[in-house]
XYZ file of C-alpha atoms in Angstrom:
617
model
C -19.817 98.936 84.366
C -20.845 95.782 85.472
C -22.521 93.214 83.087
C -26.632 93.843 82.477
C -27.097 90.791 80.536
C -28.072 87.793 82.991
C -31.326 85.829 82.210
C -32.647 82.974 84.099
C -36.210 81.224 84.175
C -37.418 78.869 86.418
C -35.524 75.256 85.385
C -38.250 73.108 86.720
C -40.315 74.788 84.048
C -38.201 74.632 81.330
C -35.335 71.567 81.663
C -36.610 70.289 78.763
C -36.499 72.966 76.893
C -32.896 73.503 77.664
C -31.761 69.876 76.643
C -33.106 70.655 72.740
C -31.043 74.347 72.744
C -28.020 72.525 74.722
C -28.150 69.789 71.574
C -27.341 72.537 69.090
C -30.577 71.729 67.152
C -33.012 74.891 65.681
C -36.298 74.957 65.861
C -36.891 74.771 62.414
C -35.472 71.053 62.431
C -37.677 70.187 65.448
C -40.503 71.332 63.612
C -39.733 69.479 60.794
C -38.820 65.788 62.365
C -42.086 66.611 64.242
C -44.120 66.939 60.872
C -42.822 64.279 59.058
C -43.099 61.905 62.196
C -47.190 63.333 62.802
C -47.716 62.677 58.158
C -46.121 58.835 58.680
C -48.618 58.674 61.637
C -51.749 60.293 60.168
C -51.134 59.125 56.170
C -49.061 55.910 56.591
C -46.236 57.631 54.095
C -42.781 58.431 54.636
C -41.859 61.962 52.723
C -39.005 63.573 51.906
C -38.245 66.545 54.639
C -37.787 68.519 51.701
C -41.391 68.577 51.224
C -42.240 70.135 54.785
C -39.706 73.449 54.464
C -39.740 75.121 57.526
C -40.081 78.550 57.243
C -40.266 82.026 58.730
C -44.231 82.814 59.303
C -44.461 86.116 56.885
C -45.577 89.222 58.651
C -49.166 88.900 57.572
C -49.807 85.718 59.651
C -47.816 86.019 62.690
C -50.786 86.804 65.139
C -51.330 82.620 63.899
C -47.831 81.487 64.513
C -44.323 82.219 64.232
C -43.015 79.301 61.867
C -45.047 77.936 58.027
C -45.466 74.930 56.481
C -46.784 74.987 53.227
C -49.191 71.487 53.217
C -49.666 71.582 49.686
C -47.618 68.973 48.833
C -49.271 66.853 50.775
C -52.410 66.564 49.440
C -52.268 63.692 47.350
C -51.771 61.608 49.749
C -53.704 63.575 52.588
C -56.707 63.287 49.888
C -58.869 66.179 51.855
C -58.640 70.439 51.188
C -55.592 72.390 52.192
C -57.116 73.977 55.001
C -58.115 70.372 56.193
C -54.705 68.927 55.783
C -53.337 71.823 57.695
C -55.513 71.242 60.372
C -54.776 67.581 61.323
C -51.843 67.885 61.019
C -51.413 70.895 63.186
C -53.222 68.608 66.107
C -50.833 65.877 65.510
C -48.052 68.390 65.787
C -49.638 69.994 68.844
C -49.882 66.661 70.680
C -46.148 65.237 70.175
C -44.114 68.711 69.963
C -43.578 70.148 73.758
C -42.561 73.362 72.246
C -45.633 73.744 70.587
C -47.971 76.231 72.132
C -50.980 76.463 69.440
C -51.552 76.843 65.312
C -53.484 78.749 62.908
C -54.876 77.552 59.431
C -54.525 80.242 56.467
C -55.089 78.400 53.597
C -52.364 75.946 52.566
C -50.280 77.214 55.381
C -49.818 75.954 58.680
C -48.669 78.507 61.184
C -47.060 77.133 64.190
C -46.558 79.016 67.510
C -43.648 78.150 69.610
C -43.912 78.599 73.535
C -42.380 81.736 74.941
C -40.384 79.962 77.545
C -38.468 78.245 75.261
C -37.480 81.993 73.411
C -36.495 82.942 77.040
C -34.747 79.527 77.337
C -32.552 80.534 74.149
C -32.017 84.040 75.196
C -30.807 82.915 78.656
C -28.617 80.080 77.401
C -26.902 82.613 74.901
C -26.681 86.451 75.796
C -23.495 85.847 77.464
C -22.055 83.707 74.197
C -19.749 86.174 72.647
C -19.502 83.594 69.873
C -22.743 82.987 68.947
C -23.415 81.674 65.318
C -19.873 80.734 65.092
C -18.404 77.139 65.070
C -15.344 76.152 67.133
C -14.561 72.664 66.293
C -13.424 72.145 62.682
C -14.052 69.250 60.979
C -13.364 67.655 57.868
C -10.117 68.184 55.284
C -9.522 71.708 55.029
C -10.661 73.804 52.048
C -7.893 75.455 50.667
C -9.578 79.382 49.113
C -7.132 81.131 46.593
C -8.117 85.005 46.353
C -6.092 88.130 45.374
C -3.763 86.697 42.716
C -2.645 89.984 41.756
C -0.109 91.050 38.893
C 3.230 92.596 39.900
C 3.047 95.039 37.255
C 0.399 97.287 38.746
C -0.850 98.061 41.884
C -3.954 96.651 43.478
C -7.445 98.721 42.173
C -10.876 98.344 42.597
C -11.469 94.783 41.118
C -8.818 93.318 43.249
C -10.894 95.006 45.913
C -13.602 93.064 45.260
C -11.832 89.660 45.054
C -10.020 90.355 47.600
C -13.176 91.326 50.244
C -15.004 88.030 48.771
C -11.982 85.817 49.042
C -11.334 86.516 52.701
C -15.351 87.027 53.863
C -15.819 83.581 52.066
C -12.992 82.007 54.353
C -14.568 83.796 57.314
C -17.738 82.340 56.716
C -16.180 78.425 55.972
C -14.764 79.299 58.720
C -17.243 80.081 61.133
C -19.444 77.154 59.994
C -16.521 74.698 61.167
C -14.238 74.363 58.267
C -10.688 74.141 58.797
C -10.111 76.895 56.085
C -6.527 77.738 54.534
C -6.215 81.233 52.611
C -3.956 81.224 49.726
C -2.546 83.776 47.516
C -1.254 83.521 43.896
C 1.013 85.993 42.677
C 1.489 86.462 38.999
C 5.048 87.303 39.197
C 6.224 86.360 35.824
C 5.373 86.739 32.190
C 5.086 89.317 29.345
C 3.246 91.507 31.136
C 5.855 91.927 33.747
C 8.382 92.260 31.382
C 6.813 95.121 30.129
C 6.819 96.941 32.922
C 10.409 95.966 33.446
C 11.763 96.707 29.933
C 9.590 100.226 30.028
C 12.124 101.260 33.409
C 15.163 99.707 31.714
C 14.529 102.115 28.789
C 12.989 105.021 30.636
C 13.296 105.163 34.032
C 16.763 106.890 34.334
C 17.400 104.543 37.858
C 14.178 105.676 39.593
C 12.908 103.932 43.001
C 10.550 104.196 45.232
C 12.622 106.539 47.182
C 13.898 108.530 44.617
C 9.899 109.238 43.672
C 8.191 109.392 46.629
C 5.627 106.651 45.454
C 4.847 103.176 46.132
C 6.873 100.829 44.876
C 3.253 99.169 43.166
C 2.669 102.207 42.192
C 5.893 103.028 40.665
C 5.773 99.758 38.746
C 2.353 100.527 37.465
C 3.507 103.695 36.029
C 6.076 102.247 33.655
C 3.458 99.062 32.689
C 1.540 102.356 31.579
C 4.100 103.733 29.858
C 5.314 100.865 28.039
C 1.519 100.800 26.531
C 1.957 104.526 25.445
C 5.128 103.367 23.824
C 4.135 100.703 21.791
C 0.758 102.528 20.378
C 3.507 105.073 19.427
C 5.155 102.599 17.913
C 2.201 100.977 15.885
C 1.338 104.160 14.666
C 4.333 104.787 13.114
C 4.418 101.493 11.574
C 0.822 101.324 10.161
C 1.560 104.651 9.143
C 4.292 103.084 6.649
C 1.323 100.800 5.142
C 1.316 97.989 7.992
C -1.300 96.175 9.139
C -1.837 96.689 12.659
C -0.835 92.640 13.095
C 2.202 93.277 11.111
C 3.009 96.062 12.990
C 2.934 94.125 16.154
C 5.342 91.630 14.873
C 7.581 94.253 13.476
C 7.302 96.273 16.896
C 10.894 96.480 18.050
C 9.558 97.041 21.705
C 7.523 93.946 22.020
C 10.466 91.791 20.451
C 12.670 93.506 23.230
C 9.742 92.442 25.755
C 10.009 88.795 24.325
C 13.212 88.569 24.851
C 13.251 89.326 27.893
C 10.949 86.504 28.890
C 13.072 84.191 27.237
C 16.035 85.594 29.183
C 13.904 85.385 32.556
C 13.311 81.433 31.981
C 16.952 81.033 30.726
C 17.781 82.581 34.637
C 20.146 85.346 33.152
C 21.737 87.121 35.644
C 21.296 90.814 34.793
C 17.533 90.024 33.794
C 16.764 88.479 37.621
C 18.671 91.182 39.353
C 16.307 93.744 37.694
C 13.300 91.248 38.240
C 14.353 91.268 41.923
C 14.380 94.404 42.553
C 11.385 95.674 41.280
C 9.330 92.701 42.605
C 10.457 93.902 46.254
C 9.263 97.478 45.770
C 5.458 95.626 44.534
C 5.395 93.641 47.678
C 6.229 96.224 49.681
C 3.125 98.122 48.388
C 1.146 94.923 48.185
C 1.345 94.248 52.080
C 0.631 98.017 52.756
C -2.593 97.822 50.962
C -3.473 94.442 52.374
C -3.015 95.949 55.854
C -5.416 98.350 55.305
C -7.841 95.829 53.732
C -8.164 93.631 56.958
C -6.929 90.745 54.657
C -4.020 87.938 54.876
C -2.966 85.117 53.850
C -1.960 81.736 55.246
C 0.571 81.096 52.266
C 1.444 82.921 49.186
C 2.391 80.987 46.045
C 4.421 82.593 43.399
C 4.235 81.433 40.013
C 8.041 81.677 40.087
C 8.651 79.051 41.516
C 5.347 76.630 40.034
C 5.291 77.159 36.447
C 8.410 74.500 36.163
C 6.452 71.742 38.322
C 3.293 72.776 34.865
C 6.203 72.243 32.708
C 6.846 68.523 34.660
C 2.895 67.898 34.162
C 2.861 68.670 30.682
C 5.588 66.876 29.321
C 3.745 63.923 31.543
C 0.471 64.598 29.750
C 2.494 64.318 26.235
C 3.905 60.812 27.249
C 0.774 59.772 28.361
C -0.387 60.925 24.792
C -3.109 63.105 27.039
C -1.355 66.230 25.250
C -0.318 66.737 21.361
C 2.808 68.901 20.307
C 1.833 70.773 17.051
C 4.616 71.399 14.658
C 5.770 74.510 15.766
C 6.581 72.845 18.938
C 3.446 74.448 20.820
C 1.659 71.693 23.205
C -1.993 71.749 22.891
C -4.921 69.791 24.629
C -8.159 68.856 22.566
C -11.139 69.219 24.569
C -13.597 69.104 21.688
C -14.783 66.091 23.004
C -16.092 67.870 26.123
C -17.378 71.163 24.008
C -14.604 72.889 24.574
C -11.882 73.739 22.160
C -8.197 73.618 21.870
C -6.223 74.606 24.661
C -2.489 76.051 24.891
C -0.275 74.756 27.547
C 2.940 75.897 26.251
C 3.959 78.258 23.749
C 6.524 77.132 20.857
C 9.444 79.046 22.309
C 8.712 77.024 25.267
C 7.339 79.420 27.690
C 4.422 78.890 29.938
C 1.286 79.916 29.652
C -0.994 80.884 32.676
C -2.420 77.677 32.641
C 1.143 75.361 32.650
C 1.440 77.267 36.276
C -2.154 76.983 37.243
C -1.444 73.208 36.527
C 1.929 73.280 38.932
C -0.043 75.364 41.693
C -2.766 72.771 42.104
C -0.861 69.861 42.011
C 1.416 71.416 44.846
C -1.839 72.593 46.485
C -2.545 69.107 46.487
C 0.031 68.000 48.095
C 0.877 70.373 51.133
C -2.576 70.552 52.374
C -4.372 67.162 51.057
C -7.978 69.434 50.754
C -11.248 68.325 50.301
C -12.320 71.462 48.504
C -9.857 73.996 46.352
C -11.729 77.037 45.889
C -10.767 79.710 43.191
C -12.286 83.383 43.755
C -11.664 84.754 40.104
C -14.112 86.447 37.509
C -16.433 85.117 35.518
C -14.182 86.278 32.632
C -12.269 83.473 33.875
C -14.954 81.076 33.845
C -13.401 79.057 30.573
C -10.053 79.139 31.653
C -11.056 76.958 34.734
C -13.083 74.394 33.070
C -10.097 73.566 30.993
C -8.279 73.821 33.888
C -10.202 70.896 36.200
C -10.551 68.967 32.820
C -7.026 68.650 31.927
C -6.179 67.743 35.693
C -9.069 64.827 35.453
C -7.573 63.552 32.438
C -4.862 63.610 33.824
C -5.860 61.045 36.284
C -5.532 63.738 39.452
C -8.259 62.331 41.566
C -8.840 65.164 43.543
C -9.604 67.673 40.804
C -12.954 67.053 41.339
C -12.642 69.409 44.116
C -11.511 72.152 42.298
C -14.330 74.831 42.662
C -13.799 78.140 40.611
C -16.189 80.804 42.944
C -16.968 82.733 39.581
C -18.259 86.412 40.469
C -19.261 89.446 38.185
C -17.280 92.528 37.636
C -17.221 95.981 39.559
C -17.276 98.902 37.575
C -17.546 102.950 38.141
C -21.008 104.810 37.328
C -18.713 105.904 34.524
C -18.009 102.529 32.979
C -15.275 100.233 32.996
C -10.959 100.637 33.944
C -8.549 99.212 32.248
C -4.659 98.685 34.079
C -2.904 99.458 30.841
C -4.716 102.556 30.238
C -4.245 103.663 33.392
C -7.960 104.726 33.998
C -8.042 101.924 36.667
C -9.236 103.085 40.266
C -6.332 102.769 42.941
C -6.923 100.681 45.916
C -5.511 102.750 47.659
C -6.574 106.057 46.731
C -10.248 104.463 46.853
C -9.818 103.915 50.763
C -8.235 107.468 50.907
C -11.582 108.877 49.675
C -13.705 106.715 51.618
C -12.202 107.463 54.894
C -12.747 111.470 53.681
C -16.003 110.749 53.135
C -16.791 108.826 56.236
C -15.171 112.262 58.139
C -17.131 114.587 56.272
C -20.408 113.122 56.392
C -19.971 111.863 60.436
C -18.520 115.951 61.255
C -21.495 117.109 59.521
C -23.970 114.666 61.448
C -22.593 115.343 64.942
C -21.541 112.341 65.279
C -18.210 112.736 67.344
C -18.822 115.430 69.760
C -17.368 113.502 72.329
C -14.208 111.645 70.757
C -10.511 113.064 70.876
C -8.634 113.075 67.801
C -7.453 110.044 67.766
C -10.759 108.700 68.621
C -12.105 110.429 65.777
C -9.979 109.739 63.133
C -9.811 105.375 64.252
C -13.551 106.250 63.598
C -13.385 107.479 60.111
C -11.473 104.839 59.477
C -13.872 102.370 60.746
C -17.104 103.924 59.335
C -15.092 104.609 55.911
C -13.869 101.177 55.298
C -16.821 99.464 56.565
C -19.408 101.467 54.292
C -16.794 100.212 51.134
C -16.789 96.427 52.204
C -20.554 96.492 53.014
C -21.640 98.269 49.522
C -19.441 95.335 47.602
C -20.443 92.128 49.766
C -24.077 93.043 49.906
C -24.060 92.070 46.430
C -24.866 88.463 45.116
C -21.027 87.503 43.841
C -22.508 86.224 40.850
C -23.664 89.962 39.508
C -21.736 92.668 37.951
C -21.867 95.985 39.965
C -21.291 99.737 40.034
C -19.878 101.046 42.771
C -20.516 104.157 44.086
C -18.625 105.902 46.993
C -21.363 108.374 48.133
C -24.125 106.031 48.087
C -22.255 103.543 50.709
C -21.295 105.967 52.991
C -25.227 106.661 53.953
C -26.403 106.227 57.449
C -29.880 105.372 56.252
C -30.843 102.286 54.310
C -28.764 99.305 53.116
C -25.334 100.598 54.204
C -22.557 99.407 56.403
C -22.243 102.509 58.734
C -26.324 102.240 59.058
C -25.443 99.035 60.950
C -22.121 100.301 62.489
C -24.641 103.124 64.375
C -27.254 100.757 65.223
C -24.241 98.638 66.784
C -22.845 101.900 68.787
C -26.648 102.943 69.840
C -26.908 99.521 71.540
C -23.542 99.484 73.617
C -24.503 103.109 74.279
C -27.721 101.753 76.106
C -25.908 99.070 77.344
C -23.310 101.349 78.937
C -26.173 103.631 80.749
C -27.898 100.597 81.853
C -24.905 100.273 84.458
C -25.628 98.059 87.522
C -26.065 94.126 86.798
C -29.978 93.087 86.711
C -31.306 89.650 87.892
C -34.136 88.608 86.053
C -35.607 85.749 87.596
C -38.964 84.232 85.695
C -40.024 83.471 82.055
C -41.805 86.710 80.568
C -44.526 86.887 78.181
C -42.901 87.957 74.843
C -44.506 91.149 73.240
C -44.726 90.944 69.094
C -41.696 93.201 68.791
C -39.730 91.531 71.482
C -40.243 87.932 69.544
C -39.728 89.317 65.886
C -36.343 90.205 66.883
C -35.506 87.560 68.805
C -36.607 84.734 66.976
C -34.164 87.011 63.535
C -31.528 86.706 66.423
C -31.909 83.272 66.620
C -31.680 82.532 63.077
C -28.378 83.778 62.822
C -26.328 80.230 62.695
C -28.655 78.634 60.147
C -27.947 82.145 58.060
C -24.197 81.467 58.870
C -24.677 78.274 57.697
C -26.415 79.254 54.541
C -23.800 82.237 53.654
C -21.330 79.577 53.633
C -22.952 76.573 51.734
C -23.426 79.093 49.040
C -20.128 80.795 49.149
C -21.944 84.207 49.545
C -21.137 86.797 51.776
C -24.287 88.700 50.603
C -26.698 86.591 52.834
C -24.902 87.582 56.110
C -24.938 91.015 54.613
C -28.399 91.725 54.271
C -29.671 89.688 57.344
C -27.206 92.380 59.080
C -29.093 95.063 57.677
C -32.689 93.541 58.661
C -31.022 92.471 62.173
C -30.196 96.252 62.468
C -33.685 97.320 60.827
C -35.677 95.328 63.078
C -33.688 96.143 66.622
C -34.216 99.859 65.663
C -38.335 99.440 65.125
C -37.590 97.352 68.800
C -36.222 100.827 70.302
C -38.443 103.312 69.041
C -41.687 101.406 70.053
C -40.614 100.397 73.410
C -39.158 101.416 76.370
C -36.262 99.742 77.644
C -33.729 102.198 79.953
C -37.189 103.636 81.406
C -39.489 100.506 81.783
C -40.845 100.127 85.336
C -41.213 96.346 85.190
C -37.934 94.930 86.160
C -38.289 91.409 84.786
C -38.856 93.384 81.041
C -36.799 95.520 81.521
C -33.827 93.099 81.621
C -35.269 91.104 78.857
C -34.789 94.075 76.757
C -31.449 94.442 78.178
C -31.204 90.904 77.263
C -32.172 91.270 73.653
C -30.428 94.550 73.550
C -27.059 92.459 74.331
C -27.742 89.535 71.973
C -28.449 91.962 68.942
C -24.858 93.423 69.490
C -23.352 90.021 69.118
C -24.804 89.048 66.597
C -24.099 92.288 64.600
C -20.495 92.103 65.785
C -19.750 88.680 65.055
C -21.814 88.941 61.563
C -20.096 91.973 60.174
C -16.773 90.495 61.456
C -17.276 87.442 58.797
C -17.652 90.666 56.010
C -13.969 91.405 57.910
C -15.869 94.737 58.993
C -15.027 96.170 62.788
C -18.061 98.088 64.488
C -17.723 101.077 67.192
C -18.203 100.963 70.995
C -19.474 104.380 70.812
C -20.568 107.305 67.269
């Protein structure tokens, strides 16, 4: 099939037109140096540009223009009504703005219409851009983005979905908006909670593997941190049931001294105690990567707090000579941030173990120093939130200049319509087996829709993949990180509404028009733009400054639901007019045009969620 998507207008006509799309800058800031240029002229002030926002015209005023001002904040000094100040300054835009084709007066609001050759002049200039909206030259020093972090004591579930999707659409989006981004992963490979798991095999696991099982080796592991939880209850029971407090009990627990012990034998690098460690790390990592894979997500480097909670250890006993830190008499070390609101802090135990935070300090520091960032961003919880104040707090007493930069990219928690999951329980939801049911789900509802009369196996099931994975990413990163959620399987799987494989079809339906289109079509004069045609170009365009926004705020969820309205509004674009079957060849192409554009821009936008869209459903 050869190409439908070529676009040219008369130059002589439009030259200039071309020079303000060729120097990269939007409308809206044309608009708005125009504006404040035509108040300095007209009121003899100088205003901030903040006061002139630029904005979409909303649907009820577009027959008067197809960008607002609001001109309220400009009476004061315009001293005459709103519709007044609208109004002269309209005409002054009108007579120094070549884009400019007329304005309307509603009120406070200024409605300016932009010329449809220099829509045409955009279209042409970027239906062939594959890369639209995206950035290719990075700039700055690179922003280092920690996500995942996972435990090796369970496998990865549902929350680590979430932090995971966010982590690596975040770096997408830095990415795309010319960042040189580096992805990071921290793995919590040591501590008590991984000597449970081990000490729960030593005891119970009669030399089971992976193998031996059938299972993941995350999986596996997850079982016996489980099990070890079902232990010690037992345990506790037993001992409260001899008169103990449950606190007594806990210190008298014979399993959680053995757990202890083990932690002090891990730091102490006994042999038999690292063998074990080794070996059951490998079968997590195994499973790790496997469920990463499927994800869509990677890493440029993984940390392992193996091998940084010694460099914490270096910082702390640095903080206590610099009399930053105070050793209480049990031979803790503490920090007092009551100065700052904050409390007490921990940074190593009296046995002299770390704490999560003596490693947090060793990560950041070496952080620091292999990539020199401007930014470190941590995507963590908001139960979290504390632990990374005292984090950036400590390293600024500590004289670190460049903990400043530390940014903790706080987000709410994902829960079941049932309620909550908790790992040691085991009521958590596997990542895995989530995935598993989403991909059933995606086959079930696309056999029952028809969807795949045409596709071969293969074909099919790569689909259900697609459409199943998709629906989960969409449902989670269409949410504002900052807000809890409840996730629910059947709900994101719809092909109506607010759903990933609602925009996957719309996607498909386009290079399905595309494809009949078939010969190449030269379109070779400006055409008149009807209301339909501009509303979903001039969304189109939009799509860097939304780029641009998604990644200033660190939120996935603005890419996400322009995607959906992108989707929404090319859809309302097909069923009122005719493309395949329009007569006029010059319009017919534009749709074509438009028709091509939409597809990129859905492409490239659901590839910064890390979401792939089908060539044909």
């Amino acid at each position: 099939m050869k190409a439908v998507n070529i676009l040219r207008v008369d130059e002589e006509k439009s030259v200039n037109f071309a020079d303000f799309i060729n120097s990269n800058q939007m409308i809206e800031q044309i608009l708005t140096k125009h504006a404040l240029d035509a108040v300095s002229r007209l009121f003899n002030t100088q205003v901030e540009p903040s006061l002139l926002a630029v904005q979409r015209t909303i649907p009820a005023f577009r027959n008067q223009g197809d960008f607002s001002l609001v001109v309220f904040p400009l009476l004061k000094i315009s001293r005459k009504s709103p519709e007044e100040t609208a109004a002269v300054l309209g005409q002054a835009i009108m007579e120094s703005m070549e884009e400019a084709e007329s304005f309307g007066v509603v009120k406070g609001y200024l409605n300016i219409r932009i010329k449809s050759l220099y829509w045409n002049h955009f279209l042409a200039s970027q239906v062939r851009n594959g890369k639209f909206g995206l950035k290719h030259e990075k700039e700055g020093r690179p922003v280092v983005v920690e996500y995942s972090s996972p435990n090796t004591n369970k496998p990865l579930h549902l929350g680590h979905v979430r932090n995971n999707l966010l982590g690596y659409s975040v770096s997408q989006l830095l990415n795309a908006s010319g960042r040189n981004v580096i992805k990071v992963n921290l793995v919590n490979d040591r501590g008590i909670h991984i000597c449970k798991s081990m000490l729960a095999w030593k005891l119970f696991g009669q030399g089971e593997t992976p193998e031996s099982s059938g299972k993941k080796g995350d999986k596996l592991v997850g079982d016996y941190y489980v099990l070890f939880d079902r232990k010690f209850k037992e345990e506790l029971a037993g001992l409260m049931a001899r008169g103990l407090s449950e606190e007594q009990a806990t210190a008298e627990s014979v399993m959680m001294k053995q757990a202890r012990e083990m932690l002090l034998k891990w730091e102490a690098r006994d042999e038999e105690t690292l063998e074990l460690w080794n070996k059951m790390n490998a079968w997590v990592y195994k499973g790790f990567d496997t469920t990463y894979k499927r994800l869509g997500v990677d890493f440029d480097r993984i940390y392992y707090e193996s091998q940084t909670y010694l460099l914490g250890k270096k910082i702390v006993e640095e903080g206590l000579q610099k009399g930053i830190l105070f050793r209480k008499d049990d031979g803790s070390v503490w920090i007092d941030l009551t100065e700052n609101g904050l409390d007490e802090k921990l940074l190593l135990r009296s046995d002299g173990t770390s704490v999560y935070m003596t490693q947090d300090l060793g990560t950041a520091q070496l952080r620091a120093d292999d990539f020199n960032p401007g930014q470190l961003i941590y995507v963590v919880g908001n139960e979290q939130n504390y632990h990374f104040d005292v984090l950036k707090l400590v390293l600024q007493k500590l004289g670190r200049p460049w903990a400043d930069s530390i940014y903790h990219l706080s987000y709410g928690m994902v829960e079941l319509p049932e309620g909550k999951m908790k790992s040691r329980e085991g009521t958590v939801v596997d990542a895995d087996d989530l995935m598993d049911e989403m991909i059933a789900t995606a086959r079930a509802m696309t056999e029952e829709l028809g969807k795949i009369e045409d596709f071969n196996s293969t074909e099919a099931e790569a689909l259900y993949s697609m459409v199943g994975l998709g629906a989960l990413k969409y449902f989670i990163l269409k949410v504002d990180p900052k807000k809890n959620m409840t996730f629910n399987p059947r709900e994101s799987i719809d092909f109506n509404g607010n759903t990933g494989p609602f925009i996957q079809y719309t996607h498909a339906r386009i290079r399905s028009i595309l494809r009949k289109a078939g010969e190449e079509i030269q379109f070779t004069g400006p055409v008149s733009l009807h209301p339909k045609e501009a509303d979903l170009l001039i969304m189109l365009y939009q799509f860097p400054l939304v780029v641009g926004q998604a990644a200033g705020d660190l939120s996935p969820s603005v890419v996400a639901n322009y995607l959906f309205e992108v989707a929404r509004e090319y859809n309302q674009f097909y069923h009122e007019l005719t493309i395949l079957k329009e007569e006029d060849l010059n319009t017919r192409t534009l749709r074509l045009a438009l028709s091509q554009l939409s597809a990129t821009v859905i492409r490239n936008g659901m590839s910064l969620l890390g979401i792939d869209v089908p060539e044909k459903m």
